[in-house]
Amino acid sequence: MAAPKDSFLKSEFVHNFLHNPGAVAGLIIVVLFLAMVLAGPFLTPQDPYDVASLNLSDAYKPPMWISGGSAAFPLGTDDQGRDMLSAIVYGSRISLFIGLGAVFISCLCGTVMGLLAGYFGGRTASIL
C-alpha cells in the first residue's frame, strides 16, 4: 500500500533538515548557484568566448563600486576587455559539467564493480 503524499513532509529527515539552519543555508546557496549557472547567458553582459564582442578600450576597468567603474561591468574587466562576471559564470558552467560528469562516471564504475562482486562473490568480491 502506498504512503499518503504528505508523508514525505512529515518525515524525520525533512523535519531535521528544516530545523538545521546550516543545511537550509547550504541548500539555498546550491540552488542559487545552479540558477546562476543555468541562466548564465541571460544574466551576463557579454560572452567571454566571443572575440568579436571584445573591445580593448574596455581593458582594466575597475569594479563598479570603485571610482571609474561601470555598471556595464559589475566586477570589472581583464586585460582584453572581457567582463569578469561573465568569465566567472561561464567558467562555473564548465566546472559544474566536469564535476557532474566525474560523479556520474564514479557512480557507474561503483555500480558495475558492486554488481560483479555480488554476482561472483568469493575472491572476486575480496579483490574488488
CSV table of N, CA, C and O in Angstrom, one decimal:
chain,number,residue,atom,x,y,z
A,1,MET,N,0.8,-1.2,0.0
A,1,MET,CA,0.0,0.0,0.0
A,1,MET,C,0.9,1.2,0.0
A,1,MET,O,1.9,1.3,0.7
A,2,ALA,N,0.6,2.2,-0.8
A,2,ALA,CA,1.4,3.4,-1.0
A,2,ALA,C,1.1,4.4,0.2
A,2,ALA,O,0.0,4.4,0.7
A,3,ALA,N,2.1,5.1,0.6
A,3,ALA,CA,2.0,6.0,1.7
A,3,ALA,C,1.3,7.3,1.1
A,3,ALA,O,1.4,7.6,-0.1
A,4,PRO,N,0.6,8.0,2.0
A,4,PRO,CA,0.0,9.3,1.5
A,4,PRO,C,1.0,10.3,1.0
A,4,PRO,O,2.2,10.2,1.4
A,5,LYS,N,0.6,11.2,0.2
A,5,LYS,CA,1.5,12.2,-0.4
A,5,LYS,C,2.2,13.0,0.6
A,5,LYS,O,3.4,13.3,0.4
A,6,ASP,N,1.6,13.4,1.6
A,6,ASP,CA,2.2,14.3,2.6
A,6,ASP,C,3.0,13.6,3.6
A,6,ASP,O,3.5,14.2,4.5
A,7,SER,N,3.2,12.3,3.5
A,7,SER,CA,4.1,11.6,4.5
A,7,SER,C,5.5,12.0,4.3
A,7,SER,O,6.3,12.0,5.3
A,8,PHE,N,5.9,12.4,3.1
A,8,PHE,CA,7.3,12.9,3.0
A,8,PHE,C,7.6,14.1,3.8
A,8,PHE,O,8.6,14.3,4.4
A,9,LEU,N,6.6,15.0,3.8
A,9,LEU,CA,6.7,16.3,4.5
A,9,LEU,C,6.7,16.1,6.0
A,9,LEU,O,7.2,16.9,6.8
A,10,LYS,N,6.2,15.0,6.5
A,10,LYS,CA,6.2,14.6,7.9
A,10,LYS,C,7.3,13.7,8.3
A,10,LYS,O,7.4,13.3,9.4
A,11,SER,N,8.2,13.4,7.3
A,11,SER,CA,9.3,12.5,7.7
A,11,SER,C,10.3,13.1,8.6
A,11,SER,O,10.5,14.4,8.7
A,12,GLU,N,11.1,12.3,9.3
A,12,GLU,CA,12.1,12.7,10.2
A,12,GLU,C,13.2,13.5,9.5
A,12,GLU,O,13.7,14.5,10.0
A,13,PHE,N,13.6,13.0,8.3
A,13,PHE,CA,14.6,13.7,7.5
A,13,PHE,C,14.3,15.1,7.2
A,13,PHE,O,15.1,16.1,7.4
A,14,VAL,N,13.0,15.4,6.7
A,14,VAL,CA,12.6,16.7,6.4
A,14,VAL,C,12.6,17.6,7.6
A,14,VAL,O,13.0,18.8,7.6
A,15,HIS,N,12.0,17.0,8.7
A,15,HIS,CA,11.9,17.8,9.9
A,15,HIS,C,13.3,18.2,10.4
A,15,HIS,O,13.6,19.4,10.8
A,16,ASN,N,14.3,17.3,10.4
A,16,ASN,CA,15.6,17.6,10.9
A,16,ASN,C,16.3,18.6,9.9
A,16,ASN,O,17.1,19.4,10.4
A,17,PHE,N,16.1,18.4,8.7
A,17,PHE,CA,16.7,19.3,7.7
A,17,PHE,C,16.2,20.7,7.8
A,17,PHE,O,17.0,21.6,7.8
A,18,LEU,N,14.9,20.9,8.0
A,18,LEU,CA,14.3,22.2,8.1
A,18,LEU,C,14.7,22.9,9.4
A,18,LEU,O,14.7,24.1,9.5
A,19,HIS,N,15.1,22.1,10.4
A,19,HIS,CA,15.4,22.7,11.7
A,19,HIS,C,16.9,22.9,11.8
A,19,HIS,O,17.4,23.2,12.9
A,20,ASN,N,17.7,22.7,10.8
A,20,ASN,CA,19.1,22.9,10.8
A,20,ASN,C,19.5,24.1,9.9
A,20,ASN,O,19.4,24.0,8.7
A,21,PRO,N,19.8,25.2,10.5
A,21,PRO,CA,20.0,26.4,9.7
A,21,PRO,C,21.1,26.3,8.7
A,21,PRO,O,21.1,26.9,7.6
A,22,GLY,N,22.2,25.6,9.1
A,22,GLY,CA,23.3,25.4,8.1
A,22,GLY,C,22.9,24.6,6.9
A,22,GLY,O,23.3,24.9,5.8
A,23,ALA,N,22.1,23.6,7.1
A,23,ALA,CA,21.6,22.8,5.9
A,23,ALA,C,20.7,23.6,5.0
A,23,ALA,O,20.9,23.5,3.8
A,24,VAL,N,19.9,24.4,5.6
A,24,VAL,CA,19.0,25.2,4.8
A,24,VAL,C,19.8,26.3,4.0
A,24,VAL,O,19.5,26.5,2.9
A,25,ALA,N,20.7,26.9,4.7
A,25,ALA,CA,21.6,27.9,4.1
A,25,ALA,C,22.4,27.3,2.9
A,25,ALA,O,22.5,27.9,1.9
A,26,GLY,N,22.9,26.1,3.2
A,26,GLY,CA,23.6,25.4,2.1
A,26,GLY,C,22.8,25.1,0.9
A,26,GLY,O,23.2,25.2,-0.2
A,27,LEU,N,21.5,24.6,1.2
A,27,LEU,CA,20.6,24.3,0.1
A,27,LEU,C,20.3,25.6,-0.7
A,27,LEU,O,20.3,25.6,-2.0
A,28,ILE,N,20.1,26.7,0.0
A,28,ILE,CA,19.8,28.0,-0.7
A,28,ILE,C,21.0,28.4,-1.6
A,28,ILE,O,20.9,28.8,-2.8
A,29,ILE,N,22.2,28.2,-1.1
A,29,ILE,CA,23.4,28.6,-1.8
A,29,ILE,C,23.6,27.7,-3.1
A,29,ILE,O,23.9,28.2,-4.2
A,30,VAL,N,23.3,26.4,-2.9
A,30,VAL,CA,23.4,25.5,-4.1
A,30,VAL,C,22.4,25.8,-5.1
A,30,VAL,O,22.7,25.8,-6.3
A,31,VAL,N,21.2,26.1,-4.7
A,31,VAL,CA,20.1,26.4,-5.6
A,31,VAL,C,20.4,27.7,-6.4
A,31,VAL,O,20.2,27.8,-7.6
A,32,LEU,N,20.9,28.7,-5.6
A,32,LEU,CA,21.3,30.0,-6.3
A,32,LEU,C,22.4,29.8,-7.3
A,32,LEU,O,22.4,30.4,-8.4
A,33,PHE,N,23.4,29.0,-6.9
A,33,PHE,CA,24.5,28.7,-7.8
A,33,PHE,C,24.0,28.0,-9.1
A,33,PHE,O,24.4,28.3,-10.2
A,34,LEU,N,23.2,27.0,-8.9
A,34,LEU,CA,22.6,26.3,-10.1
A,34,LEU,C,21.8,27.2,-11.0
A,34,LEU,O,21.9,27.1,-12.2
A,35,ALA,N,21.0,28.1,-10.4
A,35,ALA,CA,20.2,29.0,-11.1
A,35,ALA,C,21.1,30.0,-11.9
A,35,ALA,O,20.9,30.3,-13.1
A,36,MET,N,22.2,30.4,-11.3
A,36,MET,CA,23.2,31.3,-11.9
A,36,MET,C,23.8,30.6,-13.1
A,36,MET,O,24.0,31.2,-14.2
A,37,VAL,N,24.2,29.4,-12.9
A,37,VAL,CA,24.9,28.6,-14.0
A,37,VAL,C,23.9,28.3,-15.1
A,37,VAL,O,24.3,28.5,-16.3
A,38,LEU,N,22.7,27.9,-14.8
A,38,LEU,CA,21.8,27.6,-15.9
A,38,LEU,C,21.3,28.8,-16.7
A,38,LEU,O,21.0,28.8,-17.9
A,39,ALA,N,21.1,30.0,-16.0
A,39,ALA,CA,20.7,31.2,-16.6
A,39,ALA,C,21.8,32.1,-17.0
A,39,ALA,O,21.6,33.3,-17.3
A,40,GLY,N,23.0,31.6,-16.9
A,40,GLY,CA,24.2,32.4,-17.2
A,40,GLY,C,24.2,33.3,-18.4
A,40,GLY,O,24.5,34.5,-18.3
A,41,PRO,N,23.9,32.8,-19.6
A,41,PRO,CA,23.9,33.6,-20.8
A,41,PRO,C,22.9,34.8,-20.7
A,41,PRO,O,23.1,35.8,-21.4
A,42,PHE,N,21.8,34.6,-19.9
A,42,PHE,CA,20.8,35.7,-19.8
A,42,PHE,C,21.2,36.7,-18.8
A,42,PHE,O,20.7,37.8,-18.8
A,43,LEU,N,22.1,36.4,-17.9
A,43,LEU,CA,22.4,37.3,-16.8
A,43,LEU,C,23.7,38.1,-17.0
A,43,LEU,O,23.9,39.1,-16.4
A,44,THR,N,24.6,37.6,-17.9
A,44,THR,CA,25.9,38.2,-18.1
A,44,THR,C,25.8,39.2,-19.3
A,44,THR,O,25.1,39.0,-20.2
A,45,PRO,N,26.6,40.3,-19.2
A,45,PRO,CA,26.6,41.3,-20.2
A,45,PRO,C,27.2,40.9,-21.5
A,45,PRO,O,26.9,41.5,-22.5
A,46,GLN,N,28.2,39.9,-21.5
A,46,GLN,CA,28.8,39.5,-22.7
A,46,GLN,C,29.3,38.1,-22.6
A,46,GLN,O,29.4,37.5,-21.6
A,47,ASP,N,29.5,37.5,-23.8
A,47,ASP,CA,30.0,36.1,-23.9
A,47,ASP,C,31.6,36.3,-23.9
A,47,ASP,O,32.1,36.8,-24.9
A,48,PRO,N,32.3,35.8,-22.9
A,48,PRO,CA,33.7,36.0,-22.9
A,48,PRO,C,34.5,35.2,-24.0
A,48,PRO,O,35.6,35.5,-24.3
A,49,TYR,N,33.8,34.3,-24.6
A,49,TYR,CA,34.4,33.5,-25.7
A,49,TYR,C,34.2,34.1,-27.1
A,49,TYR,O,34.7,33.6,-28.0
A,50,ASP,N,33.3,35.1,-27.2
A,50,ASP,CA,33.0,35.7,-28.4
A,50,ASP,C,34.0,36.9,-28.7
A,50,ASP,O,33.9,38.0,-28.1
A,51,VAL,N,35.1,36.6,-29.4
A,51,VAL,CA,36.1,37.6,-29.7
A,51,VAL,C,35.6,38.8,-30.4
A,51,VAL,O,36.1,39.9,-30.1
A,52,ALA,N,34.6,38.7,-31.2
A,52,ALA,CA,34.1,39.8,-31.9
A,52,ALA,C,33.4,40.9,-31.0
A,52,ALA,O,33.4,42.1,-31.3
A,53,SER,N,33.0,40.5,-29.8
A,53,SER,CA,32.3,41.4,-28.9
A,53,SER,C,33.3,42.1,-28.0
A,53,SER,O,32.9,43.0,-27.2
A,54,LEU,N,34.6,41.7,-28.0
A,54,LEU,CA,35.5,42.3,-27.1
A,54,LEU,C,36.0,43.7,-27.6
A,54,LEU,O,36.1,43.9,-28.8
A,55,ASN,N,36.3,44.6,-26.7
A,55,ASN,CA,36.7,45.9,-27.1
A,55,ASN,C,37.9,46.2,-26.2
A,55,ASN,O,37.8,46.3,-25.0
A,56,LEU,N,39.1,46.4,-26.8
A,56,LEU,CA,40.3,46.6,-26.0
A,56,LEU,C,40.2,48.0,-25.2
A,56,LEU,O,41.0,48.2,-24.2
A,57,SER,N,39.4,48.9,-25.6
A,57,SER,CA,39.3,50.1,-24.8
A,57,SER,C,38.6,49.9,-23.5
A,57,SER,O,38.6,50.8,-22.6
A,58,ASP,N,38.0,48.7,-23.3
A,58,ASP,CA,37.3,48.4,-22.0
A,58,ASP,C,38.3,47.7,-21.1
A,58,ASP,O,37.9,47.2,-20.0
A,59,ALA,N,39.6,47.5,-21.5
A,59,ALA,CA,40.5,46.7,-20.7
A,59,ALA,C,40.8,47.4,-19.4
A,59,ALA,O,40.8,48.6,-19.3
A,60,TYR,N,41.0,46.6,-18.3
A,60,TYR,CA,41.4,47.0,-17.0
A,60,TYR,C,40.4,48.0,-16.4
A,60,TYR,O,40.8,48.9,-15.6
A,61,LYS,N,39.1,47.8,-16.6
A,61,LYS,CA,38.1,48.7,-16.0
A,61,LYS,C,37.9,48.1,-14.5
A,61,LYS,O,37.9,46.9,-14.3
A,62,PRO,N,37.8,49.0,-13.6
A,62,PRO,CA,37.7,48.5,-12.2
A,62,PRO,C,36.2,48.1,-11.9
A,62,PRO,O,35.3,48.4,-12.7
A,63,PRO,N,36.0,47.4,-10.8
A,63,PRO,CA,34.6,47.0,-10.5
A,63,PRO,C,33.7,48.3,-10.3
A,63,PRO,O,34.2,49.4,-10.0
A,64,MET,N,32.4,48.1,-10.3
A,64,MET,CA,31.5,49.2,-10.3
A,64,MET,C,31.5,50.0,-9.0
A,64,MET,O,31.1,51.1,-9.0
A,65,TRP,N,31.9,49.4,-7.9
A,65,TRP,CA,31.9,50.1,-6.6
A,65,TRP,C,33.2,51.0,-6.4
A,65,TRP,O,33.3,51.7,-5.5
A,66,ILE,N,34.1,50.9,-7.3
A,66,ILE,CA,35.3,51.7,-7.3
A,66,ILE,C,35.2,52.9,-8.3
A,66,ILE,O,34.6,52.7,-9.3
A,67,SER,N,35.7,54.0,-7.9
A,67,SER,CA,35.6,55.2,-8.8
A,67,SER,C,36.2,54.8,-10.2
A,67,SER,O,37.3,54.3,-10.3
A,68,GLY,N,35.5,55.2,-11.2
A,68,GLY,CA,35.9,54.8,-12.6
A,68,GLY,C,35.2,53.6,-13.1
A,68,GLY,O,35.4,53.2,-14.3
A,69,GLY,N,34.6,52.8,-12.2
A,69,GLY,CA,33.9,51.6,-12.6
A,69,GLY,C,32.6,51.9,-13.3
A,69,GLY,O,32.1,53.0,-13.3
A,70,SER,N,32.1,50.8,-13.9
A,70,SER,CA,30.9,51.0,-14.7
A,70,SER,C,29.9,49.9,-14.4
A,70,SER,O,30.3,48.7,-14.1
A,71,ALA,N,28.6,50.2,-14.4
A,71,ALA,CA,27.6,49.2,-14.1
A,71,ALA,C,27.5,48.2,-15.3
A,71,ALA,O,27.0,47.1,-15.1
A,72,ALA,N,28.0,48.5,-16.4
A,72,ALA,CA,28.1,47.6,-17.5
A,72,ALA,C,29.0,46.4,-17.2
A,72,ALA,O,28.8,45.3,-17.7
A,73,PHE,N,30.0,46.6,-16.4
A,73,PHE,CA,30.9,45.6,-16.0
A,73,PHE,C,31.0,45.5,-14.5
A,73,PHE,O,31.9,46.1,-13.8
A,74,PRO,N,30.0,44.8,-13.8
A,74,PRO,CA,29.9,44.9,-12.3
A,74,PRO,C,31.2,44.5,-11.6
A,74,PRO,O,31.6,45.0,-10.6
A,75,LEU,N,32.0,43.5,-12.1
A,75,LEU,CA,33.2,43.1,-11.4
A,75,LEU,C,34.5,43.6,-12.2
A,75,LEU,O,35.6,43.1,-11.9
A,76,GLY,N,34.3,44.4,-13.1
A,76,GLY,CA,35.4,45.0,-13.9
A,76,GLY,C,35.8,44.1,-15.1
A,76,GLY,O,35.0,43.2,-15.4
A,77,THR,N,36.9,44.4,-15.7
A,77,THR,CA,37.3,43.7,-16.9
A,77,THR,C,38.8,43.3,-16.8
A,77,THR,O,39.5,43.8,-15.9
A,78,ASP,N,39.2,42.4,-17.6
A,78,ASP,CA,40.6,42.0,-17.6
A,78,ASP,C,41.4,42.7,-18.7
A,78,ASP,O,40.9,43.7,-19.2
A,79,ASP,N,42.6,42.2,-19.0
A,79,ASP,CA,43.5,42.9,-19.9
A,79,ASP,C,43.0,42.9,-21.4
A,79,ASP,O,43.5,43.6,-22.2
A,80,GLN,N,42.0,42.1,-21.7
A,80,GLN,CA,41.5,42.0,-23.1
A,80,GLN,C,40.1,42.6,-23.2
A,80,GLN,O,39.4,42.5,-24.2
A,81,GLY,N,39.6,43.2,-22.1
A,81,GLY,CA,38.3,43.8,-22.1
A,81,GLY,C,37.1,42.9,-21.8
A,81,GLY,O,36.0,43.2,-22.0
A,82,ARG,N,37.4,41.7,-21.4
A,82,ARG,CA,36.4,40.7,-21.0
A,82,ARG,C,35.8,41.0,-19.7
A,82,ARG,O,36.5,41.3,-18.7
A,83,ASP,N,34.5,40.9,-19.6
A,83,ASP,CA,33.8,41.1,-18.3
A,83,ASP,C,34.1,40.0,-17.3
A,83,ASP,O,34.0,38.8,-17.7
A,84,MET,N,34.6,40.3,-16.1
A,84,MET,CA,35.0,39.3,-15.2
A,84,MET,C,33.8,38.5,-14.7
A,84,MET,O,33.9,37.3,-14.4
A,85,LEU,N,32.6,39.1,-14.5
A,85,LEU,CA,31.4,38.4,-14.1
A,85,LEU,C,31.0,37.3,-15.1
A,85,LEU,O,30.7,36.2,-14.8
A,86,SER,N,31.1,37.7,-16.4
A,86,SER,CA,30.8,36.7,-17.5
A,86,SER,C,31.8,35.6,-17.4
A,86,SER,O,31.4,34.4,-17.6
A,87,ALA,N,33.0,35.9,-17.2
A,87,ALA,CA,34.1,34.8,-17.2
A,87,ALA,C,33.8,33.9,-16.1
A,87,ALA,O,34.0,32.7,-16.2
A,88,ILE,N,33.4,34.4,-14.9
A,88,ILE,CA,33.2,33.5,-13.7
A,88,ILE,C,31.9,32.7,-14.0
A,88,ILE,O,32.0,31.5,-13.7
A,89,VAL,N,30.9,33.2,-14.5
A,89,VAL,CA,29.7,32.4,-14.8
A,89,VAL,C,29.9,31.4,-15.9
A,89,VAL,O,29.5,30.2,-15.7
A,90,TYR,N,30.6,31.7,-16.9
A,90,TYR,CA,30.8,30.7,-18.0
A,90,TYR,C,31.8,29.7,-17.5
A,90,TYR,O,31.7,28.5,-17.8
A,91,GLY,N,32.8,30.1,-16.7
A,91,GLY,CA,33.7,29.1,-16.1
A,91,GLY,C,33.0,28.2,-15.1
A,91,GLY,O,33.3,27.0,-15.0
A,92,SER,N,32.0,28.7,-14.4
A,92,SER,CA,31.3,27.8,-13.5
A,92,SER,C,30.5,26.8,-14.2
A,92,SER,O,30.3,25.7,-13.7
A,93,ARG,N,30.0,27.2,-15.4
A,93,ARG,CA,29.2,26.2,-16.2
A,93,ARG,C,30.1,25.0,-16.6
A,93,ARG,O,29.7,23.9,-16.5
A,94,ILE,N,31.3,25.3,-17.0
A,94,ILE,CA,32.3,24.2,-17.3
A,94,ILE,C,32.6,23.4,-16.1
A,94,ILE,O,32.6,22.2,-16.2
A,95,SER,N,32.9,24.0,-15.0
A,95,SER,CA,33.3,23.3,-13.8
A,95,SER,C,32.1,22.4,-13.3
A,95,SER,O,32.4,21.3,-12.8
A,96,LEU,N,30.9,22.9,-13.4
A,96,LEU,CA,29.8,22.1,-13.0
A,96,LEU,C,29.6,20.9,-13.8
A,96,LEU,O,29.4,19.8,-13.4
A,97,PHE,N,29.8,21.1,-15.2
A,97,PHE,CA,29.7,19.9,-16.1
A,97,PHE,C,30.7,18.9,-15.8
A,97,PHE,O,30.5,17.7,-15.8
A,98,ILE,N,32.0,19.3,-15.5
A,98,ILE,CA,33.1,18.4,-15.2
A,98,ILE,C,32.8,17.7,-13.9
A,98,ILE,O,33.0,16.5,-13.8
A,99,GLY,N,32.3,18.4,-12.9
A,99,GLY,CA,32.0,17.8,-11.6
A,99,GLY,C,30.9,16.8,-11.7
A,99,GLY,O,31.0,15.6,-11.2
A,100,LEU,N,29.8,17.1,-12.4
A,100,LEU,CA,28.7,16.1,-12.6
A,100,LEU,C,29.1,14.9,-13.4
A,100,LEU,O,28.7,13.8,-13.1
A,101,GLY,N,30.0,15.2,-14.4
A,101,GLY,CA,30.5,14.1,-15.2
A,101,GLY,C,31.3,13.1,-14.4
A,101,GLY,O,31.2,11.9,-14.5
A,102,ALA,N,32.2,13.6,-13.5
A,102,ALA,CA,33.0,12.8,-12.6
A,102,ALA,C,32.1,12.0,-11.7
A,102,ALA,O,32.4,10.8,-11.4
A,103,VAL,N,31.1,12.6,-11.1
A,103,VAL,CA,30.2,11.9,-10.2
A,103,VAL,C,29.5,10.8,-11.0
A,103,VAL,O,29.3,9.7,-10.5
A,104,PHE,N,29.0,11.1,-12.2
A,104,PHE,CA,28.3,10.1,-13.0
A,104,PHE,C,29.2,8.9,-13.3
A,104,PHE,O,28.8,7.7,-13.1
A,105,ILE,N,30.4,9.1,-13.7
A,105,ILE,CA,31.4,8.1,-14.1
A,105,ILE,C,31.7,7.2,-12.8
A,105,ILE,O,31.8,6.0,-12.8
A,106,SER,N,31.9,7.9,-11.7
A,106,SER,CA,32.2,7.2,-10.4
A,106,SER,C,31.0,6.3,-10.0
A,106,SER,O,31.2,5.2,-9.6
A,107,CYS,N,29.8,6.8,-10.1
A,107,CYS,CA,28.6,6.0,-9.8
A,107,CYS,C,28.5,4.8,-10.7
A,107,CYS,O,28.2,3.7,-10.3
A,108,LEU,N,28.8,5.0,-12.0
A,108,LEU,CA,28.7,3.9,-13.0
A,108,LEU,C,29.7,2.9,-12.7
A,108,LEU,O,29.4,1.7,-12.6
A,109,CYS,N,31.0,3.3,-12.4
A,109,CYS,CA,32.0,2.3,-12.1
A,109,CYS,C,31.7,1.6,-10.8
A,109,CYS,O,31.9,0.3,-10.7
A,110,GLY,N,31.3,2.3,-9.8
A,110,GLY,CA,31.0,1.7,-8.5
A,110,GLY,C,29.8,0.7,-8.6
A,110,GLY,O,29.9,-0.4,-8.0
A,111,THR,N,28.8,1.0,-9.4
A,111,THR,CA,27.7,0.1,-9.6
A,111,THR,C,28.1,-1.2,-10.3
A,111,THR,O,27.8,-2.3,-9.8
A,112,VAL,N,28.9,-1.0,-11.3
A,112,VAL,CA,29.4,-2.2,-12.0
A,112,VAL,C,30.3,-3.1,-11.1
A,112,VAL,O,30.1,-4.3,-11.1
A,113,MET,N,31.2,-2.5,-10.4
A,113,MET,CA,32.0,-3.2,-9.5
A,113,MET,C,31.2,-3.9,-8.4
A,113,MET,O,31.5,-5.1,-8.0
A,114,GLY,N,30.2,-3.2,-7.9
A,114,GLY,CA,29.4,-3.8,-6.8
A,114,GLY,C,28.5,-5.0,-7.4
A,114,GLY,O,28.4,-6.0,-6.7
A,115,LEU,N,28.0,-4.9,-8.6
A,115,LEU,CA,27.3,-5.9,-9.2
A,115,LEU,C,28.2,-7.1,-9.5
A,115,LEU,O,27.8,-8.3,-9.3
A,116,LEU,N,29.4,-6.9,-10.0
A,116,LEU,CA,30.3,-8.0,-10.2
A,116,LEU,C,30.7,-8.7,-8.9
A,116,LEU,O,30.8,-9.9,-8.8
A,117,ALA,N,31.0,-7.9,-7.9
A,117,ALA,CA,31.3,-8.5,-6.6
A,117,ALA,C,30.1,-9.3,-6.0
A,117,ALA,O,30.3,-10.4,-5.4
A,118,GLY,N,28.9,-8.8,-6.2
A,118,GLY,CA,27.8,-9.5,-5.7
A,118,GLY,C,27.5,-10.8,-6.5
A,118,GLY,O,27.0,-11.8,-5.9
A,119,TYR,N,27.7,-10.7,-7.8
A,119,TYR,CA,27.4,-11.9,-8.6
A,119,TYR,C,28.4,-13.0,-8.4
A,119,TYR,O,28.0,-14.2,-8.3
A,120,PHE,N,29.7,-12.7,-8.5
A,120,PHE,CA,30.7,-13.7,-8.4
A,120,PHE,C,31.1,-14.1,-7.0
A,120,PHE,O,31.4,-15.2,-6.7
A,121,GLY,N,31.1,-13.1,-6.1
A,121,GLY,CA,31.4,-13.4,-4.7
A,121,GLY,C,32.8,-13.9,-4.5
A,121,GLY,O,33.7,-13.7,-5.4
A,122,GLY,N,33.1,-14.5,-3.4
A,122,GLY,CA,34.4,-15.1,-3.1
A,122,GLY,C,35.6,-14.2,-3.3
A,122,GLY,O,35.6,-13.1,-2.8
A,123,ARG,N,36.5,-14.7,-4.1
A,123,ARG,CA,37.8,-14.0,-4.3
A,123,ARG,C,37.5,-12.7,-5.1
A,123,ARG,O,38.2,-11.7,-4.8
A,124,THR,N,36.6,-12.7,-6.0
A,124,THR,CA,36.3,-11.5,-6.9
A,124,THR,C,35.8,-10.4,-6.0
A,124,THR,O,36.3,-9.3,-6.1
A,125,ALA,N,35.0,-10.7,-5.0
A,125,ALA,CA,34.4,-9.7,-4.1
A,125,ALA,C,35.5,-9.2,-3.2
A,125,ALA,O,35.6,-8.0,-2.9
A,126,SER,N,36.4,-10.1,-2.8
A,126,SER,CA,37.5,-9.7,-1.9
A,126,SER,C,38.5,-8.7,-2.7
A,126,SER,O,39.0,-7.8,-2.1
A,127,ILE,N,38.8,-9.1,-3.9
A,127,ILE,CA,39.7,-8.2,-4.7
A,127,ILE,C,39.0,-6.9,-5.0
A,127,ILE,O,39.7,-5.9,-4.9
A,128,LEU,N,37.8,-6.9,-5.4
A,128,LEU,CA,37.1,-5.6,-5.7
A,128,LEU,C,36.9,-4.8,-4.4
A,128,LEU,O,37.0,-3.6,-4.4
